[in-house]
Short mmCIF file of C-alpha atoms in Angstrom, two decimals:
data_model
loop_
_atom_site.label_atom_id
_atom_site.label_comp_id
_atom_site.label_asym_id
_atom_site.label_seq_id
_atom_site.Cartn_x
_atom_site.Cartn_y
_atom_site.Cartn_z
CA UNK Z 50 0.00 0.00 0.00
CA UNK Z 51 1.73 3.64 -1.25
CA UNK Z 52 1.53 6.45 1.52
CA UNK Z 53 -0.54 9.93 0.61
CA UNK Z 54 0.02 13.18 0.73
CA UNK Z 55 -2.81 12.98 3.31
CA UNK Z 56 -1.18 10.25 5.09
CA UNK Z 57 2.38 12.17 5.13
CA UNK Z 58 0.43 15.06 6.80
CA UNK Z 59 -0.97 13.64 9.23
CA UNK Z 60 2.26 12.22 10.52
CA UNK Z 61 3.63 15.74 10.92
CA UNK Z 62 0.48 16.54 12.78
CA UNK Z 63 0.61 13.69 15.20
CA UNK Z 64 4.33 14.48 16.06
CA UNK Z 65 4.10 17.85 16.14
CA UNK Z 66 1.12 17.47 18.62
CA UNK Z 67 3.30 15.02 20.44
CA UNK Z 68 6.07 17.01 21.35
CA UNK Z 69 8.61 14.65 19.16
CA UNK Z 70 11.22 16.75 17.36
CA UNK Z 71 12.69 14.14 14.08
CA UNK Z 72 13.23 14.33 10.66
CA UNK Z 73 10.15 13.06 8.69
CA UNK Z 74 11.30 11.52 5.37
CA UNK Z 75 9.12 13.43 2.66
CA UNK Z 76 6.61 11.37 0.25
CA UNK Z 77 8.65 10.46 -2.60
CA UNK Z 78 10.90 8.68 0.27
CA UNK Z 79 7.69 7.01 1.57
CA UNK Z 80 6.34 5.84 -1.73
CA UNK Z 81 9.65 4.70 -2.74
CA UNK Z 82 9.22 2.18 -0.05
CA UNK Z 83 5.60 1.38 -1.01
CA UNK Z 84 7.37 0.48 -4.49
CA UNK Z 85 9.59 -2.11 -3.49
CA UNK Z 86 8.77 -5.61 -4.49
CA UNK Z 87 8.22 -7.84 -1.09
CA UNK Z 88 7.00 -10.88 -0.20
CA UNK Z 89 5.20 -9.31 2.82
CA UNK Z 90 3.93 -5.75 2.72
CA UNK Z 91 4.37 -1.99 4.21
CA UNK Z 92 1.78 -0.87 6.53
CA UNK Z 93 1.76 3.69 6.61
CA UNK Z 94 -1.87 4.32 8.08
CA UNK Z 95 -1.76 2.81 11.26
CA UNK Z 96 1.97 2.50 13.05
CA UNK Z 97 1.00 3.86 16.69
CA UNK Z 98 1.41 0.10 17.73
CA UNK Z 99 5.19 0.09 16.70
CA UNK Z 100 5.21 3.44 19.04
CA UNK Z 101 5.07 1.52 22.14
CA UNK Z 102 7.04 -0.94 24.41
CA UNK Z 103 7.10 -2.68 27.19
CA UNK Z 104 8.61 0.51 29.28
CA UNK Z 105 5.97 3.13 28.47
CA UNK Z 106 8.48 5.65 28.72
CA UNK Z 107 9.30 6.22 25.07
CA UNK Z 108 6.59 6.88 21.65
CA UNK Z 109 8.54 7.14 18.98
CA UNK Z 110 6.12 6.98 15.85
CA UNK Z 111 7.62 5.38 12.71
CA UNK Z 112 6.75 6.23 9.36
CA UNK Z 113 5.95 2.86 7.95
CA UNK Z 114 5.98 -0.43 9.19
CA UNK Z 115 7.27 -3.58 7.31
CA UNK Z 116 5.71 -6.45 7.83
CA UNK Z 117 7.94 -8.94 6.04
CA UNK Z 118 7.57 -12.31 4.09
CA UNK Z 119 10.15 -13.40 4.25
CA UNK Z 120 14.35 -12.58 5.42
CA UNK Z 121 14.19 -11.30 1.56
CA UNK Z 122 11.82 -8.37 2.32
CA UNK Z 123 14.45 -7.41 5.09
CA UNK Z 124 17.56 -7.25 3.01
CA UNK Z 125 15.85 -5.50 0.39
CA UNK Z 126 14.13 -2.78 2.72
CA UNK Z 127 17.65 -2.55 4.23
CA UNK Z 128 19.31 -2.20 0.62
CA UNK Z 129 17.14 0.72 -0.47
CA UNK Z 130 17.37 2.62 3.01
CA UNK Z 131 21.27 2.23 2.69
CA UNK Z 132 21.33 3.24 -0.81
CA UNK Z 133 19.47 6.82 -0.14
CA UNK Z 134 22.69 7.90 1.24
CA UNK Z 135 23.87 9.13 4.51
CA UNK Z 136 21.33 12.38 4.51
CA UNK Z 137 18.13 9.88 4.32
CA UNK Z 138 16.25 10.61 7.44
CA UNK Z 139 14.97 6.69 7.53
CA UNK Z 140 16.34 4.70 10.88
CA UNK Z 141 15.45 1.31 10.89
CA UNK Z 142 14.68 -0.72 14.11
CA UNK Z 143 13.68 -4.58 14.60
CA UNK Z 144 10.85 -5.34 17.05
CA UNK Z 145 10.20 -8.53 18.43
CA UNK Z 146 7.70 -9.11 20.89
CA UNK Z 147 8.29 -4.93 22.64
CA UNK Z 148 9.46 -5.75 25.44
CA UNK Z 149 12.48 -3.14 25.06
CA UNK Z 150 12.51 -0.74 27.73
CA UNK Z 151 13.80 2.56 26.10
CA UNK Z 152 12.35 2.67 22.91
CA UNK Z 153 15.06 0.34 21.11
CA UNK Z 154 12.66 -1.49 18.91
CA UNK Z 155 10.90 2.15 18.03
CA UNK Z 156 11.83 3.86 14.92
CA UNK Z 157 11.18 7.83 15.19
CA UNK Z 158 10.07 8.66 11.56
CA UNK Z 159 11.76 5.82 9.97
CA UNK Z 160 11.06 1.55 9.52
CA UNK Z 161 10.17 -0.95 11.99
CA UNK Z 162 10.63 -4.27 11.29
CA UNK Z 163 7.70 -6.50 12.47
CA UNK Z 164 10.05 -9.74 12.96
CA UNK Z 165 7.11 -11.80 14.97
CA UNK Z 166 5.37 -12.08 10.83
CA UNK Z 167 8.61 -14.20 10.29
CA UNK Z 168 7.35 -17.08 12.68
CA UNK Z 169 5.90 -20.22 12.89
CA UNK Z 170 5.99 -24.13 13.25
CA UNK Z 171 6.95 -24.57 9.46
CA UNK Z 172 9.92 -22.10 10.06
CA UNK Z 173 11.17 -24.33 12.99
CA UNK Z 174 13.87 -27.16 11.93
CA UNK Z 175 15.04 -29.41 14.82
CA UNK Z 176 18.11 -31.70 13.89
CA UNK Z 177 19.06 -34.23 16.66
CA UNK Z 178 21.15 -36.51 14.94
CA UNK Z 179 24.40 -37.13 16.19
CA UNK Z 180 25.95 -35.55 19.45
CA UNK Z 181 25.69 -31.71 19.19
CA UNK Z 182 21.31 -31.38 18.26
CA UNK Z 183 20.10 -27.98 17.58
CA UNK Z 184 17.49 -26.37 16.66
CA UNK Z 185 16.98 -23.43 13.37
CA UNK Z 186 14.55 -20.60 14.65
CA UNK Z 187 13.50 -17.22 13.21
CA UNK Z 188 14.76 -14.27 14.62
CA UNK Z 189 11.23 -13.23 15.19
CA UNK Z 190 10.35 -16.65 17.05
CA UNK Z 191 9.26 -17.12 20.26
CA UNK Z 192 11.20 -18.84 23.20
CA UNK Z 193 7.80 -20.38 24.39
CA UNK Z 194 7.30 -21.69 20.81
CA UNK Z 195 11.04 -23.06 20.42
CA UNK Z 196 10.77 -24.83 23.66
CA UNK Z 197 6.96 -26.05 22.64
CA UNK Z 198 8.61 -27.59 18.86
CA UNK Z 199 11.95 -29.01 20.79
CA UNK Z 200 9.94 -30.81 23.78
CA UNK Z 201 8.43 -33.43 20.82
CA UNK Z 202 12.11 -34.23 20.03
CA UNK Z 203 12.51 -34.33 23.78
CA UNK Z 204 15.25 -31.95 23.38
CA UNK Z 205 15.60 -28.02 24.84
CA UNK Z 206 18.29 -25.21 24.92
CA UNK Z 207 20.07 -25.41 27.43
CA UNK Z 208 19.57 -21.81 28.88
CA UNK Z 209 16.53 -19.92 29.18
CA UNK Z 210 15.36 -16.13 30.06
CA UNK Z 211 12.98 -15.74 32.66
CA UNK Z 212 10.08 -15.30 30.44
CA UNK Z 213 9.97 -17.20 27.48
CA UNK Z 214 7.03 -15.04 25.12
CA UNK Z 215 10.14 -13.43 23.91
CA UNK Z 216 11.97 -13.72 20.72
CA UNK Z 217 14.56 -15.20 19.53
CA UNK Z 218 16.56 -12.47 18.37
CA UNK Z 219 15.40 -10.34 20.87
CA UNK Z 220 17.24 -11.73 23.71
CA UNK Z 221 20.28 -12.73 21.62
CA UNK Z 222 20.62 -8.90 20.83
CA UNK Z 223 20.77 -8.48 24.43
CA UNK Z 224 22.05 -11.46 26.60
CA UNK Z 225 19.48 -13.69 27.75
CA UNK Z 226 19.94 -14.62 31.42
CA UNK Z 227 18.00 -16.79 33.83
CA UNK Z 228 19.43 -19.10 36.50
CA UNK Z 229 21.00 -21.68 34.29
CA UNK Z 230 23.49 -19.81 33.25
CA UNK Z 231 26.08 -19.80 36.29
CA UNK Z 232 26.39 -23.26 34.33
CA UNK Z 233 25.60 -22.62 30.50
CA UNK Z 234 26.15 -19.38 30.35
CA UNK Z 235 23.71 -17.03 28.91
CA UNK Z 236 21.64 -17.51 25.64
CA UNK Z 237 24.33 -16.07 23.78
CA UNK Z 238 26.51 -18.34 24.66
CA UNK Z 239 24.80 -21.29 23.32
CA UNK Z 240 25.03 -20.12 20.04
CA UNK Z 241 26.37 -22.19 17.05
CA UNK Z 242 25.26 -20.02 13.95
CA UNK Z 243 23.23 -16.59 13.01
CA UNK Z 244 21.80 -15.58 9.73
CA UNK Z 245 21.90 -11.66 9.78
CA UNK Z 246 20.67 -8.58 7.44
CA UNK Z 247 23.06 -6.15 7.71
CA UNK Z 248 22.85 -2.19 7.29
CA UNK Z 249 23.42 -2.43 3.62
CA UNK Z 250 20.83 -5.24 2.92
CA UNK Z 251 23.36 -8.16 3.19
CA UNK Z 252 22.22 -12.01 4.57
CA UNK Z 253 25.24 -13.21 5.90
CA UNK Z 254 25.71 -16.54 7.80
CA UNK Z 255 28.02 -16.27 10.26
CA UNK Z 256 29.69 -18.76 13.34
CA UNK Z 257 32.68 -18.72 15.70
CA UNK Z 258 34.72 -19.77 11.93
CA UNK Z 259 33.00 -17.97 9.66
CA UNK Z 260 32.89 -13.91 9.61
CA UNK Z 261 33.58 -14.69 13.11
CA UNK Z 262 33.67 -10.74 14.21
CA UNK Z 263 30.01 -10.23 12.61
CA UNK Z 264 28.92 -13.10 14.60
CA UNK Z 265 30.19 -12.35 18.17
CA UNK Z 266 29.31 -8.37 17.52
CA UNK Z 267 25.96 -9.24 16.84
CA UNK Z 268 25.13 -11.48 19.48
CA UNK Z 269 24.02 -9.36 22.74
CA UNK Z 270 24.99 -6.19 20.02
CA UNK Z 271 21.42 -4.67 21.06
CA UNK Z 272 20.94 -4.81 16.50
CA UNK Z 273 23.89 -2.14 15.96
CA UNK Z 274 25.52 -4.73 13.80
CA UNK Z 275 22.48 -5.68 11.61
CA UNK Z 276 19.08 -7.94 12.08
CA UNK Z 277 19.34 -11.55 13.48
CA UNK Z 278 16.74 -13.37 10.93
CA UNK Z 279 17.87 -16.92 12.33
CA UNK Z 280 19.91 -18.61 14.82
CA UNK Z 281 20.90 -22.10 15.10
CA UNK Z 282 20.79 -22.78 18.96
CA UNK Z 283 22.44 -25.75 20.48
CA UNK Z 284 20.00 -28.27 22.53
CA UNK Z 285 20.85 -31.46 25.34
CA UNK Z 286 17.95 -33.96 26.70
CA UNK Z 287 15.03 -31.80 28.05
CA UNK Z 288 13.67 -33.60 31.59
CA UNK Z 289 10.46 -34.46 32.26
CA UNK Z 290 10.34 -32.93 35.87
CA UNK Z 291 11.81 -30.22 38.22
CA UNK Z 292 11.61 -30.21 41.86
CA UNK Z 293 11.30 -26.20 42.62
CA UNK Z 294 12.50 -25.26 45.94
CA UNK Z 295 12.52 -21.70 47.75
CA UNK Z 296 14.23 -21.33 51.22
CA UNK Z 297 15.01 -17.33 53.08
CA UNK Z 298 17.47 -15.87 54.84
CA UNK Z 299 17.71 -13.61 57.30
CA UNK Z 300 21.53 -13.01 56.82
CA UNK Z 301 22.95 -11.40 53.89
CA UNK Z 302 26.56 -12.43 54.40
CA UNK Z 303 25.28 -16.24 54.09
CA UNK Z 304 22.89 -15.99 51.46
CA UNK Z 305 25.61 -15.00 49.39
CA UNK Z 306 28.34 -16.65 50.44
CA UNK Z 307 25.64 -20.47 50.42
CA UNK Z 308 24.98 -18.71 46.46
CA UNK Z 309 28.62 -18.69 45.48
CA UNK Z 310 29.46 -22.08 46.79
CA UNK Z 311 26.28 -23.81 45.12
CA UNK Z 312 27.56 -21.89 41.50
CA UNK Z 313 31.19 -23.01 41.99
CA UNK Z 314 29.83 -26.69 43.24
CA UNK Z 315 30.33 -29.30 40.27
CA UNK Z 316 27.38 -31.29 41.96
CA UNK Z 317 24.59 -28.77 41.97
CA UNK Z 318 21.47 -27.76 41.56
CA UNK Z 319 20.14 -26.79 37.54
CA UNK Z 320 18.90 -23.64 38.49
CA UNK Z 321 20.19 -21.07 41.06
CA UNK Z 322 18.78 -17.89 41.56
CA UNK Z 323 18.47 -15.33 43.83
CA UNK Z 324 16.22 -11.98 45.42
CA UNK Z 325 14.92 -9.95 47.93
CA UNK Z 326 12.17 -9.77 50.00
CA UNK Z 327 11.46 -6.25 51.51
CA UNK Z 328 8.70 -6.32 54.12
CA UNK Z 329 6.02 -8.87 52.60
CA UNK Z 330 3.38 -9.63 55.03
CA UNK Z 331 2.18 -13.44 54.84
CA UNK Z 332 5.37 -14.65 52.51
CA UNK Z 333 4.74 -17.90 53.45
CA UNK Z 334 1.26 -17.96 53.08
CA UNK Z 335 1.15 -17.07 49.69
CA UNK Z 336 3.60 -19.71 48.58
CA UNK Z 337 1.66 -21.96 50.21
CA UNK Z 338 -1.03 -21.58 47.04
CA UNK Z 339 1.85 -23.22 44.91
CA UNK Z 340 4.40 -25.02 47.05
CA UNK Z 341 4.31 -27.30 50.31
CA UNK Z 342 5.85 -26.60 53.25
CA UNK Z 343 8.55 -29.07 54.33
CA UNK Z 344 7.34 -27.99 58.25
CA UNK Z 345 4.00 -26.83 58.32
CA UNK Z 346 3.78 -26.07 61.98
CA UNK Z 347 7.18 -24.12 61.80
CA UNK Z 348 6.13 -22.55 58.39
CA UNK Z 349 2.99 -20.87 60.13
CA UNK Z 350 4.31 -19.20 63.37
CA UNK Z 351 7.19 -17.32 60.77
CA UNK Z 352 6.56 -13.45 60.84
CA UNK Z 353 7.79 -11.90 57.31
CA UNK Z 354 6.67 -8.28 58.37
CA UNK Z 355 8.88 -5.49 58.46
CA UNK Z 356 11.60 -7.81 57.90
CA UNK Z 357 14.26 -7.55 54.73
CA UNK Z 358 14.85 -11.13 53.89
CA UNK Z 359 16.99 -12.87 50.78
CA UNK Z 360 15.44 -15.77 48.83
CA UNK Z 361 17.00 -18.41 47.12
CA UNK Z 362 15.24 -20.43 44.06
CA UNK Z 363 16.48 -23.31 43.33
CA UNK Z 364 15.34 -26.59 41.02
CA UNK Z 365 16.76 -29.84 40.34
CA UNK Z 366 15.86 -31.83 37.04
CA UNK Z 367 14.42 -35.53 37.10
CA UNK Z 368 12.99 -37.77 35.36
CA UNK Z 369 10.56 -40.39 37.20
CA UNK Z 370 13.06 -43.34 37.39
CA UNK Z 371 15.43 -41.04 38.67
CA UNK Z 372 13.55 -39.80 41.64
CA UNK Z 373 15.28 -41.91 44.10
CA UNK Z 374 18.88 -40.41 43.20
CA UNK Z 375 17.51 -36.88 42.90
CA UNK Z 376 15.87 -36.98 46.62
CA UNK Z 377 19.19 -38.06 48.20
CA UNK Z 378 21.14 -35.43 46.20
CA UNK Z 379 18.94 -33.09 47.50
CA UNK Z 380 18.92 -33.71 50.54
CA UNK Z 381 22.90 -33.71 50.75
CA UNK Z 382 22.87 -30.61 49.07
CA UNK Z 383 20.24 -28.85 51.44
CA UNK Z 384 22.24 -29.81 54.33
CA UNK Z 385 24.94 -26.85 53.56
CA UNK Z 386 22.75 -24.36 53.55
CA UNK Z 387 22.42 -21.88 56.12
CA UNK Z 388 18.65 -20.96 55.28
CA UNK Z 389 15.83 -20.22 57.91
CA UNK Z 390 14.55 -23.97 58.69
CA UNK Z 391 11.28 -23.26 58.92
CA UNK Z 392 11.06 -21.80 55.22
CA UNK Z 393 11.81 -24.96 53.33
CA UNK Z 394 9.15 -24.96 50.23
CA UNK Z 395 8.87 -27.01 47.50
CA UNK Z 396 7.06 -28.42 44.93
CA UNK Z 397 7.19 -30.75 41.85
CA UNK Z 398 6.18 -29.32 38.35
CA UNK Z 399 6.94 -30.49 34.89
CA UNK Z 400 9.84 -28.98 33.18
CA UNK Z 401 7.51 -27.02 30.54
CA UNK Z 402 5.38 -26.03 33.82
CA UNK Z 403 8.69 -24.34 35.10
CA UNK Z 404 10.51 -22.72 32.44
CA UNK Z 405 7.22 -20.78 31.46
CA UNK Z 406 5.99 -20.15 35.19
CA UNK Z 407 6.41 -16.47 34.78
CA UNK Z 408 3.78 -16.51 31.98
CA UNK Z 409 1.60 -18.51 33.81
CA UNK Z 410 1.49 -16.36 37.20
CA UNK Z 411 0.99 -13.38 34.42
CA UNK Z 412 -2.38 -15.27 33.18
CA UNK Z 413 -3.36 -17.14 36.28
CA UNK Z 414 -1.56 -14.72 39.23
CA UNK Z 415 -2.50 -17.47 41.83
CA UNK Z 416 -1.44 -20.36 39.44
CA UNK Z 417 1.98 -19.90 40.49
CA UNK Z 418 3.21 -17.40 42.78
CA UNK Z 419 6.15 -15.39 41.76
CA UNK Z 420 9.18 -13.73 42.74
#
C-alpha cells in the first residue's frame, strides 16, 4: 500500500502534537518504499502500535511499518534505506515481541521491522542426529514456541530467560539470562550459527569460523551490527520434571556466600537464583497456594513483616526413574545451607510447567506465585 500526501500530513500533525522533534522523510521517500517488491507488505496508516514498548516511557512513531515475508523483504528494505545515502532521514529498528525498555525497537520517523510475521511451526527445523542437536529458529520466534517444537524431540536449549514469550533475536541482541546460566552461560553463549541482514541489505551466515567478528558483535549487540533473521541454537535432553525449591534468609553475608558455593559446586542444583524480600506480610502464606511446606507447623508461626529477607530459588531436574537419586542429592545438598529452617518450600512441576511459570502467574496470578 503507497503512503498519501494525506497520510504524510498527518504524521507531521501527530508528532508535532506530540512534542517529538525528528526528521520526517518526505513522500517520494515514503512511496519509494511502497514500491519495493516484497514478499510481505508496508503498513503507513496505522503504526502507533510500533510506538510503544514494554517501558511506556518512550513513543517514537515510525513512518511505515514492514511487515515482512520473508528474510528477503528485510535485506531489500535494508538495501534501499542504505542506498538513499547518509542524509536519508529513515532509521530502521527490529521489534520482536516490545518488550524493550527505552524505545530500542521504536523507529522515530523511519522503519520498523515487524520480525514476529517471520514465525511459525513450518519455520522451525530441529536436527538431533548425532551428538551436538540444535534447533533453526527465526529471529522473530518465540522462546515459548522453540521450547513447545523441541519438547516433541525431547530436546531443549540449554539456557533460558525468565520469560519465554520473547523472541529469539530479541534476547540474543541483548544477553538472555535466567538461573541456568552460572552453568551454561547465557543464551548467547549457546550459540552455534546466526543468519543476519546487515545495514546495507546483506544475509550473511556467520559462526565462531566464519565472519567470526560479525557473529560475536551481533550477538548481545542490542541490532547495531544488523538484524538476526535466524539462529541455530544448540539443545541437550530436556527432563520431564523439576523439583522447585525456595528457602530465606535472614543473613545477607550467608545468602551469598551459600549462592557462590552452590555456582562453583560441580554437583549442583540446575537452576540457582536469587532476590529480595522487603517487608512482605504473609510470605509464606502465599507460597503456600503453589508449594508445600517441608514444616507446616514451623512454616505458620514465621513473621515476614517489616523484615528484609533474601530468597533463594532453586530446582533440580528428574525424570521419574530417577527420583530416588535426585531426593538423596537433594537432601545432601540442602544440608549446607544456612537458610531459615522453617522456610523450606517445595514443589514438583513439569519442566515445561517451570521454564514458562512467569507466563503462567501473568495469566493465572494465583497459578503460580512469583518472585
Amino acid at each position: 500500500m503507497k503512503p498519501s500526501l494525506e497520510h504524510c500530513f498527518k504524521l507531521l500533525l501527530l508528532l508535532a502534537l506530540g512534542g517529538v522533534t525528528m526528521h520526517v522523510p518526505d513522500a517520494d521517500v515514503l512511496s519509494s518504499l511502497g514500491a519495493l517488491r516484497l514478499d510481505g507488505h508496508f503498513s503507513f496508516h496505522d503504526t502507533s502500535a510500533m510506538a510503544r514498548d514494554f517501558g511506556n516511557r518512550c513513543s517514537l512513531l515510525p513512518a511505515a511499518v514492514l511487515h515482512p515475508g520473508s528474510v528477503s523483504d528485510i535485506a531489500t528494505t535494508l538495501r534501499h534505506v542504505f542506498s538513499l545515502g547518509e542524509r536519508s532521514p529513515l532509521t530502521v529498528a527490529a521489534r520482536g515481541h516490545g518488550h524493550s525498555l527505552m524505545g530500542q525497537s521504536q523507529a522515530a520517523g523511519g522503519i520498523v521491522v515487524r520480525m514476529e510475521s517471520l514465525r511459525g511451526s513450518d519455520r522451525l527445523q530441529v536436527v538431533h542426529g548425532g551428538m551436538s542437536p540444535f534447533v533453526d529458529a527465526p529471529g522473530g520466534e518465540l522462546w515459548i514456541n522453540v521450547l513447545h517444537e523441541t519438547l516433541k524431540h525431547g530436546l531443549a536449549p540449554k539456557s533460558w530467560t525468565d520469560y519465554l514469550h520473547l523472541t529469539v533475536g530479541g534476547t540474543l541482541s541483548n544477553a538472555g539470562v535466567s538461573g541456568q546460566a552460572f552453568r551454561h552461560g547465557p543464551q548467547v553463549s549457546n550459540v552455534n550459527q546466526l543468519e543476519i541482514v546487515t545495514g546495507r541489505g546483506d544475509v550473511v551466515t556467520c559462526s565462531p569460523e566464519e565472519n567470526s567478528d560479525l557473529f560475536y558483535a551481533a550477538l548481545g549487540g542490542l541490532g547495531q551490527f544488523g538484524i538476526i533473521t535466524r539462529a541455530r541454537i544448540a539443545l541437550e535432553p530436556a527432563p520431564k520434571m523439576v523439583r522447585w525449591i525456595r528457602v530465606l534468609y535472614s543473613d545477607f553475608a550467608s545468602f551469598t556466600e551459600d549462592q557462590e558455593m552452590l555456582i562453583m559446586a560441580e554437583n549442583t542444583f540446575d537452576y540457582i537464583e536469587g532476590f529480595v524480600i522487603i517487608n512482605r506480610t504473609g510470605i509464606l502464606s502465599n507460597w503456600r497456594t503453589s508449594f508445600k511446606p517441608q514444616d507446616p507447623v514451623q512454616a505458620s508461626r514465621f513473621q515476614s513483616d517489616g523484615r528484609v529477607l533474601y530468597c533463594l530459588e532453586l530446582t533440580k531436574n528428574f525424570n521419574s526413574d530417577e527420583a530416588d537419586i535426585m531426593e538423596q542429592e537433594l537432601t545432601a545438598l540442602l544440608s549446607r545451607l544456612r537458610y531459615i529452617r522453617s522456610t523450606l518450600f517445595h514443589t514438583d512441576v513439569t519442566y515445561l510447567e517451570f521454564l514458562d511459570r512467569v507466563h503462567t502467574s501473568e495469566v493465572h496470578p494465583k497459578a503460580i506465585v512469583s518472585k
